[in-house]
mmCIF file of N, CA and C in Angstrom:
data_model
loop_
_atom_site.group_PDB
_atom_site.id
_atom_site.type_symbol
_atom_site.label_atom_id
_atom_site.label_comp_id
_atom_site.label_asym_id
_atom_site.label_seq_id
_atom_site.Cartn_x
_atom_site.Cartn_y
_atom_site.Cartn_z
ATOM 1 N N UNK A 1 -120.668 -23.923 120.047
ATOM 2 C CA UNK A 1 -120.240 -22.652 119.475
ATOM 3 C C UNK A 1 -119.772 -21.734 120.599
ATOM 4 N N UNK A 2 -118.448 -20.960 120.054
ATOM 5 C CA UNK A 2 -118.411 -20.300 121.529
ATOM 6 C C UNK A 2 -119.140 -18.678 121.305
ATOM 7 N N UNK A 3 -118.856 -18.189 122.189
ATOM 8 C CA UNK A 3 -119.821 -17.220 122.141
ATOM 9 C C UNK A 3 -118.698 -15.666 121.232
ATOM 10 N N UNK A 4 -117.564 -15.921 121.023
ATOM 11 C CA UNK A 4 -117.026 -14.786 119.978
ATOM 12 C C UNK A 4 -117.786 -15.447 118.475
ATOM 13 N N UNK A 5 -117.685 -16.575 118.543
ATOM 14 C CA UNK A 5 -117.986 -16.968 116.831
ATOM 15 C C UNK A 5 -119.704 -16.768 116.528
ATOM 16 N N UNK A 6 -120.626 -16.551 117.908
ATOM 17 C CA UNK A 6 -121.797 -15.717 117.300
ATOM 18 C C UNK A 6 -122.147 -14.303 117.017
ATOM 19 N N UNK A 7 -120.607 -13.875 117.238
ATOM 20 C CA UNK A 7 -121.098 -12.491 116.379
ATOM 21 C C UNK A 7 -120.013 -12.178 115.148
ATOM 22 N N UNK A 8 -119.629 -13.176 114.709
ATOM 23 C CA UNK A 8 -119.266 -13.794 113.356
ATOM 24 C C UNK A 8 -119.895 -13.726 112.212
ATOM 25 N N UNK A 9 -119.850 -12.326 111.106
ATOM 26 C CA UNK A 9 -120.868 -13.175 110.320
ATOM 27 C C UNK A 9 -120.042 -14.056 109.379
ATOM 28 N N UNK A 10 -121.158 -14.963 108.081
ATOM 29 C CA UNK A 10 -121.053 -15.873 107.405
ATOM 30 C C UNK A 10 -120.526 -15.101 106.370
ATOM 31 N N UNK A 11 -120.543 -14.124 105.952
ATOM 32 C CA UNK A 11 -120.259 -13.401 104.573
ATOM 33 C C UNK A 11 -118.131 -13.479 104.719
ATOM 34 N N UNK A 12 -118.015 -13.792 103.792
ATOM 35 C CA UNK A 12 -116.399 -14.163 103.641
ATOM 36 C C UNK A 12 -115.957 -12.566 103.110
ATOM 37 N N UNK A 13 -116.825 -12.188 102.246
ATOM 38 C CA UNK A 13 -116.095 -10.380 102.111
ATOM 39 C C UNK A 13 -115.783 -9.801 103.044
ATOM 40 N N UNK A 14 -116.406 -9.740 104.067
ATOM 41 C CA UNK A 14 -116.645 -8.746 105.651
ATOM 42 C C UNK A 14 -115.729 -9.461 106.436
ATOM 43 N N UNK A 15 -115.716 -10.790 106.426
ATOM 44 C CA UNK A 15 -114.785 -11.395 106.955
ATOM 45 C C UNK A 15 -113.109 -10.773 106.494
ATOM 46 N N UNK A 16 -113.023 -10.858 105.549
ATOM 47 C CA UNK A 16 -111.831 -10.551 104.637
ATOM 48 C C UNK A 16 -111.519 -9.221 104.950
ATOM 49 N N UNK A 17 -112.634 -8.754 104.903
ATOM 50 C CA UNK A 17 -112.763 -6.671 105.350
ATOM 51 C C UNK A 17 -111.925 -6.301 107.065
ATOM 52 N N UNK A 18 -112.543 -7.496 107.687
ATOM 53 C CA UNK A 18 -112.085 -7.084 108.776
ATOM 54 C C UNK A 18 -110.716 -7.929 109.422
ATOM 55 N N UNK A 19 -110.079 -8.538 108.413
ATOM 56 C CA UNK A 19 -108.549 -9.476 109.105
ATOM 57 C C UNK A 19 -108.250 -8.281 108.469
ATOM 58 N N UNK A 20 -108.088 -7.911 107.605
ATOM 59 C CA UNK A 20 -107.598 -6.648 106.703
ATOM 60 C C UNK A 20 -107.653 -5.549 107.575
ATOM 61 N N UNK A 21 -109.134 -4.982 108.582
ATOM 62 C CA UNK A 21 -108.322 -3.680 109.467
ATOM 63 C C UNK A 21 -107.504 -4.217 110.577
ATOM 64 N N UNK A 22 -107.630 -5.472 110.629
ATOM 65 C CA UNK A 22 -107.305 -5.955 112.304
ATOM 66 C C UNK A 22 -105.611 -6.101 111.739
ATOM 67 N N UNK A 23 -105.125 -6.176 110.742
ATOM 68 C CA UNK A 23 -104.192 -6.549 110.160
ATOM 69 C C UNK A 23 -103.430 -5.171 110.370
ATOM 70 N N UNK A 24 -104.202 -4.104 109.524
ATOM 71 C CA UNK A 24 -103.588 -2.988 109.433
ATOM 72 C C UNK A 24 -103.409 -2.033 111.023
ATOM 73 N N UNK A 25 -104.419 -2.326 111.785
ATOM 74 C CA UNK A 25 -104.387 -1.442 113.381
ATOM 75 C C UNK A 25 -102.824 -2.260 113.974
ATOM 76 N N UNK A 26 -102.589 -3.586 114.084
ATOM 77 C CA UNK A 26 -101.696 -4.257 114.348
ATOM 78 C C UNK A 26 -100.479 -3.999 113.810
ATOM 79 N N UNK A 27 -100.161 -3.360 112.703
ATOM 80 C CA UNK A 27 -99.385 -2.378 111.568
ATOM 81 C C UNK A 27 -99.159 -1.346 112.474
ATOM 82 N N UNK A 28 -99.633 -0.767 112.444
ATOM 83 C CA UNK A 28 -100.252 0.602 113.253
ATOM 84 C C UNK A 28 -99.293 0.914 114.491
ATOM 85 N N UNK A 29 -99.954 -0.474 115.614
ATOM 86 C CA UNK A 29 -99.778 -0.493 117.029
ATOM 87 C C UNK A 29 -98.007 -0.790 117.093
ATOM 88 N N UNK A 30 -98.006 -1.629 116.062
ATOM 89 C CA UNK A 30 -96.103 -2.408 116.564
ATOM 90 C C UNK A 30 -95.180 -0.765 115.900
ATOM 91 N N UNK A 31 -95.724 -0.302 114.782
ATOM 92 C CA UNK A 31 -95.032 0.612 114.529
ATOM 93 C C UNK A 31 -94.973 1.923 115.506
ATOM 94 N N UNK A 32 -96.191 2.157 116.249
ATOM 95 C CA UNK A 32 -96.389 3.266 117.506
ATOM 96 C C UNK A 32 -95.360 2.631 118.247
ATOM 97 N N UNK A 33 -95.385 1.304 118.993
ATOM 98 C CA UNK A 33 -94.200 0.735 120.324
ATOM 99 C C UNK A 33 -93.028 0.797 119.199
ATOM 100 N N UNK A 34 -92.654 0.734 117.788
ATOM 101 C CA UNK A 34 -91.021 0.447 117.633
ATOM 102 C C UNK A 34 -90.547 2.277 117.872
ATOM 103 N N UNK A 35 -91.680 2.901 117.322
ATOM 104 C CA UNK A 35 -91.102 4.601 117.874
ATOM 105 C C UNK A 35 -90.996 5.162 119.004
ATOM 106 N N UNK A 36 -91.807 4.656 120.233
ATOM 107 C CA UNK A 36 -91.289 4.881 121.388
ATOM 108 C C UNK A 36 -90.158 3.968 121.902
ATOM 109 N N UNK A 37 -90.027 3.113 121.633
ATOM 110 C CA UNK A 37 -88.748 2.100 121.751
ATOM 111 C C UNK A 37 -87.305 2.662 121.403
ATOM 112 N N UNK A 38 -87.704 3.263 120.077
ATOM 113 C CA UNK A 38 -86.437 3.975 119.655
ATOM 114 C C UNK A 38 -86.275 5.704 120.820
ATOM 115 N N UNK A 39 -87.581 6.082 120.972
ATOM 116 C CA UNK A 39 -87.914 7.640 121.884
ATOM 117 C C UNK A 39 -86.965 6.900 123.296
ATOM 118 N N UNK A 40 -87.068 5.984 123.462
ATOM 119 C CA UNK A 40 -86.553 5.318 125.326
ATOM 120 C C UNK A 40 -85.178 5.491 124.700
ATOM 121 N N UNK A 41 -84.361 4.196 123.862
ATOM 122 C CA UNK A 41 -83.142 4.652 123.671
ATOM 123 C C UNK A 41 -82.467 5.868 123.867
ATOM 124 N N UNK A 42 -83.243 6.917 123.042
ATOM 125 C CA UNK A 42 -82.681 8.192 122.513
ATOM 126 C C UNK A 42 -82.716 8.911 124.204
ATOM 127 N N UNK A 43 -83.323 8.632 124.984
ATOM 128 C CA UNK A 43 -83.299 9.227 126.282
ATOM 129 C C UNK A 43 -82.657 8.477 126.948
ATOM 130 N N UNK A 44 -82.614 7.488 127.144
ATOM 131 C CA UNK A 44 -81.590 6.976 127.768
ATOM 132 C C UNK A 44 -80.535 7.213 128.061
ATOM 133 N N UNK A 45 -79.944 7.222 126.474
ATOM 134 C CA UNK A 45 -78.899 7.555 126.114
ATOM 135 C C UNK A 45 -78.314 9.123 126.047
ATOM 136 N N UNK A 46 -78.803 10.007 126.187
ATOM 137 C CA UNK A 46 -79.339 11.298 127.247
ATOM 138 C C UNK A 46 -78.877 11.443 128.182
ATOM 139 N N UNK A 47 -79.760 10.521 129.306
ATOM 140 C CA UNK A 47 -79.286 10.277 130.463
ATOM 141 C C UNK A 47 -78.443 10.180 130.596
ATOM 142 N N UNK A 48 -78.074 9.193 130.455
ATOM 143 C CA UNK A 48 -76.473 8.512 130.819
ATOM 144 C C UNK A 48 -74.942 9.829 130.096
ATOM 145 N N UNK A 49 -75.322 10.360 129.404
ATOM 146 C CA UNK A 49 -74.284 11.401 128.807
ATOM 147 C C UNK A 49 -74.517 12.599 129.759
ATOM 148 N N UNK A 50 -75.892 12.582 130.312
ATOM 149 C CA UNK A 50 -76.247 13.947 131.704
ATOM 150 C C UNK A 50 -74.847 13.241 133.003
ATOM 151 N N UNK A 51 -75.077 12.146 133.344
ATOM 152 C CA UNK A 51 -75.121 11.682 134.487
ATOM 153 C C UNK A 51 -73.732 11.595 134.674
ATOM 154 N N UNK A 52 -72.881 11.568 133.276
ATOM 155 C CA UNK A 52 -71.383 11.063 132.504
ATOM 156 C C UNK A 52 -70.587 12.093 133.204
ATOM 157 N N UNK A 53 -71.621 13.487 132.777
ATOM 158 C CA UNK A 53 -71.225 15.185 132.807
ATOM 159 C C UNK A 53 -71.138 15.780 133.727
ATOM 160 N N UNK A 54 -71.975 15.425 134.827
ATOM 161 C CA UNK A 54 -72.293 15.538 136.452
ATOM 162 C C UNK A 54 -71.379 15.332 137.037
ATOM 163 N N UNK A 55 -71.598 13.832 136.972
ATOM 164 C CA UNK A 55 -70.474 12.706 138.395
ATOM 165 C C UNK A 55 -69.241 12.175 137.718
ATOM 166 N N UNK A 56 -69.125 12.375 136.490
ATOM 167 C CA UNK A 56 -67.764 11.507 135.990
ATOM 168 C C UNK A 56 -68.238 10.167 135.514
ATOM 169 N N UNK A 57 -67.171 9.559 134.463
ATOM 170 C CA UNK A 57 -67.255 7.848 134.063
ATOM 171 C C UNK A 57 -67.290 6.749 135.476
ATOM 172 N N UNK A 58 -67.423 6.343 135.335
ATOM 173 C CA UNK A 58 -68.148 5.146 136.409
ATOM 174 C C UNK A 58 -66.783 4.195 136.762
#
């Protein structure tokens, strides 16, 4: 047995209870990184229109 599966319990409800939050935090987490993902673009793209305005097209 390894030692995560002894603090496993046997009850299949609780089991079920908890793929269900681990399911939903994982929901959660990818949707927090796709909004900063989109926050980087949006600055980026910022940038590069600062930098356009400054020094000229490249």
């Amino acid at each position: 047995m390894r030692a995560y599966e002894r603090h496993l319990s046997d009850d299949i409800f609780l089991l079920k209870q908890r793929l269900a939050e681990q399911e939903a935090l994982i929901h959660a987490l990818q949707e927090k990184l796709s909004n900063r993902e989109r926050e980087i673009d949006h600055l980026q793209a910022q940038l590069d229109k600062l930098r356009r305005m400054n020094f000229g097209s490249r």
